[in-house]
Amino acid sequence: MTSRAESAAATRRALLDAAAGLLDQGGLDAVTLRAVGARAGVTRGAPYGHFADKENLLIAIGTQAWEQLGERTQALRADPTLPPAAKLRGALLALIDIGRTRPHLYKLMFSNPPGDPAALARAARHSQTEFLAIVAALVGDDHARRYGALLISSASGIAGMEVSTQLADPKWGDLTAEDLVDTLVTMIAGS
């Protein structure tokens, strides 16, 4: 028999999955509590029992994405078979992959919700701490933050160029996101 807490957790997961699907398909405007409830197959009022409003739902989606990225980055950092440069490459590509495959989610992750502008920055802490540890293994603790910020902003630009198809323009010589990440990693590893 399913407990009340298990049922509530399952409903919350279904709502988050439905909201993430709507976000991926149509962006922020497609995510409404009513549409999320309908897509999740729950009663009209069920979403309101889990999320006070759309902003809280979107914060939960962004938080979940940061948690997943943090777990992936932590696994990369902990992998004893990977050299530091490969860990950095994997972490950068993990972030870029979100930008290229789920651009609306990527934009949400880096947003500042009006009701709690720091919510997603707080959610990003674990992921960013793991990322900085990977960077520090290459450049040392004293330089990790500077290089980390440079790498994250570069990865964001790479993802943006790829999503907008600008990276595919022949003027860039058939470069891929992976090519650019390899260049970044080589530069950082050689510093």
Short mmCIF file of C-alpha atoms in Angstrom, two decimals:
data_model
loop_
_atom_site.label_atom_id
_atom_site.label_comp_id
_atom_site.label_asym_id
_atom_site.label_seq_id
_atom_site.Cartn_x
_atom_site.Cartn_y
_atom_site.Cartn_z
CA MET A 1 0.00 0.00 0.00
CA THR A 2 1.26 3.45 -0.94
CA SER A 3 1.56 5.90 1.93
CA ARG A 4 0.27 9.43 1.73
CA ALA A 5 3.85 10.77 1.66
CA GLU A 6 4.80 8.41 -1.18
CA SER A 7 1.73 9.44 -3.14
CA ALA A 8 2.51 13.14 -2.62
CA ALA A 9 6.13 12.59 -3.70
CA ALA A 10 4.98 10.73 -6.82
CA THR A 11 2.56 13.55 -7.67
CA ARG A 12 5.28 16.15 -7.19
CA ARG A 13 7.64 14.19 -9.48
CA ALA A 14 4.90 13.89 -12.10
CA LEU A 15 4.24 17.63 -11.91
CA LEU A 16 7.94 18.46 -12.25
CA ASP A 17 8.29 16.08 -15.20
CA ALA A 18 5.23 17.58 -16.87
CA ALA A 19 6.46 21.13 -16.28
CA ALA A 20 9.93 20.29 -17.62
CA GLY A 21 8.35 18.80 -20.74
CA LEU A 22 6.24 21.89 -21.30
CA LEU A 23 9.27 24.11 -20.74
CA ASP A 24 11.28 22.14 -23.29
CA GLN A 25 8.51 22.31 -25.86
CA GLY A 26 7.37 25.90 -25.52
CA GLY A 27 9.52 27.88 -23.13
CA LEU A 28 8.44 29.74 -20.02
CA ASP A 29 5.10 30.84 -21.48
CA ALA A 30 4.05 27.22 -22.00
CA VAL A 31 4.39 26.43 -18.30
CA THR A 32 1.21 27.20 -16.40
CA LEU A 33 -0.01 25.36 -13.33
CA ARG A 34 -3.17 24.39 -15.19
CA ALA A 35 -1.25 22.98 -18.19
CA VAL A 36 1.16 21.17 -15.89
CA GLY A 37 -1.70 19.55 -13.98
CA ALA A 38 -3.42 18.50 -17.18
CA ARG A 39 -0.23 17.03 -18.61
CA ALA A 40 0.50 15.19 -15.36
CA GLY A 41 -3.06 13.83 -15.28
CA VAL A 42 -3.91 15.18 -11.84
CA THR A 43 -6.80 17.23 -10.57
CA ARG A 44 -6.93 20.92 -11.42
CA GLY A 45 -6.00 21.93 -7.87
CA ALA A 46 -3.19 19.39 -7.35
CA PRO A 47 -0.37 21.62 -8.64
CA TYR A 48 -1.34 24.32 -6.14
CA GLY A 49 -0.91 21.82 -3.31
CA HIS A 50 2.76 21.45 -4.25
CA PHE A 51 3.69 24.86 -5.66
CA ALA A 52 2.42 28.24 -4.51
CA ASP A 53 2.69 29.67 -8.03
CA LYS A 54 4.40 29.34 -11.37
CA GLU A 55 7.59 30.95 -10.10
CA ASN A 56 7.95 28.36 -7.34
CA LEU A 57 7.39 25.61 -9.87
CA LEU A 58 10.04 27.06 -12.18
CA ILE A 59 12.48 27.40 -9.28
CA ALA A 60 11.90 23.72 -8.50
CA ILE A 61 12.61 22.77 -12.13
CA GLY A 62 15.80 24.86 -12.17
CA THR A 63 16.89 23.49 -8.79
CA GLN A 64 16.38 19.94 -9.99
CA ALA A 65 18.49 20.66 -13.09
CA TRP A 66 21.30 22.11 -10.98
CA GLU A 67 21.17 19.10 -8.65
CA GLN A 68 21.46 16.71 -11.58
CA LEU A 69 24.35 18.68 -13.06
CA GLY A 70 26.02 18.72 -9.64
CA GLU A 71 25.72 14.93 -9.35
CA ARG A 72 27.17 14.49 -12.82
CA THR A 73 30.04 16.88 -12.09
CA GLN A 74 30.73 15.20 -8.75
CA ALA A 75 30.88 11.80 -10.47
CA LEU A 76 33.37 13.18 -12.99
CA ARG A 77 35.53 14.66 -10.25
CA ALA A 78 35.49 11.41 -8.28
CA ASP A 79 36.37 9.19 -11.24
CA PRO A 80 39.93 7.97 -10.58
CA THR A 81 40.34 6.78 -14.18
CA LEU A 82 40.02 10.26 -15.68
CA PRO A 83 42.91 12.72 -15.80
CA PRO A 84 42.11 16.28 -14.63
CA ALA A 85 41.84 17.66 -18.18
CA ALA A 86 39.29 14.98 -19.13
CA LYS A 87 37.26 15.79 -16.02
CA LEU A 88 37.21 19.46 -17.02
CA ARG A 89 36.23 18.60 -20.58
CA GLY A 90 33.40 16.38 -19.33
CA ALA A 91 32.11 19.04 -16.92
CA LEU A 92 32.09 21.74 -19.60
CA LEU A 93 30.36 19.48 -22.11
CA ALA A 94 27.77 18.49 -19.51
CA LEU A 95 26.82 22.14 -19.11
CA ILE A 96 26.91 22.82 -22.85
CA ASP A 97 24.78 19.74 -23.45
CA ILE A 98 21.97 21.26 -21.39
CA GLY A 99 22.24 24.46 -23.41
CA ARG A 100 22.18 22.63 -26.73
CA THR A 101 19.45 20.10 -25.96
CA ARG A 102 17.30 22.04 -23.51
CA PRO A 103 17.84 25.75 -24.20
CA HIS A 104 14.77 26.91 -22.25
CA LEU A 105 15.92 24.98 -19.18
CA TYR A 106 19.43 26.35 -19.59
CA LYS A 107 18.10 29.91 -19.67
CA LEU A 108 15.97 29.19 -16.59
CA MET A 109 18.97 27.80 -14.67
CA PHE A 110 20.82 31.09 -15.09
CA SER A 111 17.83 33.32 -14.33
CA ASN A 112 16.98 35.36 -11.23
CA PRO A 113 13.33 34.77 -10.30
CA PRO A 114 11.76 38.05 -9.13
CA GLY A 115 10.33 36.62 -5.90
CA ASP A 116 13.64 35.01 -4.87
CA PRO A 117 16.41 36.28 -7.13
CA ALA A 118 19.08 34.15 -5.44
CA ALA A 119 17.14 30.86 -5.47
CA LEU A 120 18.82 29.35 -8.50
CA ALA A 121 22.24 30.69 -7.52
CA ARG A 122 21.82 28.80 -4.24
CA ALA A 123 20.75 25.72 -6.16
CA ALA A 124 23.90 25.97 -8.31
CA ARG A 125 26.31 25.95 -5.37
CA HIS A 126 26.98 22.20 -5.26
CA SER A 127 27.51 21.99 -9.00
CA GLN A 128 29.79 25.03 -9.00
CA THR A 129 31.77 23.77 -5.99
CA GLU A 130 32.42 20.48 -7.77
CA PHE A 131 33.33 22.34 -10.97
CA LEU A 132 35.76 24.62 -9.11
CA ALA A 133 37.42 21.58 -7.56
CA ILE A 134 37.97 20.18 -11.05
CA VAL A 135 39.42 23.49 -12.21
CA ALA A 136 41.62 23.76 -9.10
CA ALA A 137 43.17 20.39 -9.90
CA LEU A 138 44.54 22.01 -13.07
CA VAL A 139 45.35 25.57 -12.02
CA GLY A 140 45.51 25.48 -8.22
CA ASP A 141 43.16 26.88 -5.61
CA ASP A 142 44.43 30.46 -5.97
CA HIS A 143 43.35 30.68 -9.63
CA ALA A 144 40.34 28.33 -9.69
CA ARG A 145 37.66 31.01 -9.35
CA ARG A 146 39.04 33.24 -12.09
CA TYR A 147 39.53 30.39 -14.53
CA GLY A 148 36.26 28.78 -13.45
CA ALA A 149 34.29 31.94 -14.24
CA LEU A 150 36.11 32.27 -17.56
CA LEU A 151 35.30 28.65 -18.44
CA ILE A 152 31.63 28.87 -17.46
CA SER A 153 31.14 32.07 -19.43
CA SER A 154 32.93 30.53 -22.40
CA ALA A 155 30.79 27.40 -22.20
CA SER A 156 27.69 29.58 -22.09
CA GLY A 157 28.82 31.42 -25.21
CA ILE A 158 29.59 28.15 -26.98
CA ALA A 159 26.15 26.79 -26.12
CA GLY A 160 24.53 30.00 -27.32
CA MET A 161 26.40 29.95 -30.62
CA GLU A 162 25.47 26.34 -31.18
CA VAL A 163 21.77 26.77 -30.34
CA SER A 164 21.50 29.83 -32.59
CA THR A 165 23.28 27.85 -35.35
CA GLN A 166 25.93 30.57 -35.59
CA LEU A 167 28.66 28.07 -34.78
CA ALA A 168 27.70 26.11 -37.91
CA ASP A 169 28.43 29.14 -40.10
CA PRO A 170 31.30 28.34 -42.51
CA LYS A 171 33.18 31.43 -41.35
CA TRP A 172 34.12 29.46 -38.20
CA GLY A 173 35.64 26.63 -40.24
CA ASP A 174 33.34 23.78 -39.27
CA LEU A 175 34.21 24.05 -35.60
CA THR A 176 32.10 22.14 -33.10
CA ALA A 177 31.39 22.82 -29.46
CA GLU A 178 33.68 19.89 -28.65
CA ASP A 179 36.51 21.50 -30.67
CA LEU A 180 36.15 24.73 -28.74
CA VAL A 181 36.01 22.93 -25.39
CA ASP A 182 39.16 21.03 -26.30
CA THR A 183 40.86 24.36 -27.05
CA LEU A 184 39.73 25.80 -23.71
CA VAL A 185 40.91 22.75 -21.79
CA THR A 186 44.27 22.79 -23.56
CA MET A 187 44.71 26.48 -22.74
CA ILE A 188 43.79 25.99 -19.09
CA ALA A 189 45.82 22.82 -18.64
CA GLY A 190 48.85 24.58 -20.10
CA SER A 191 48.59 27.64 -17.85
#
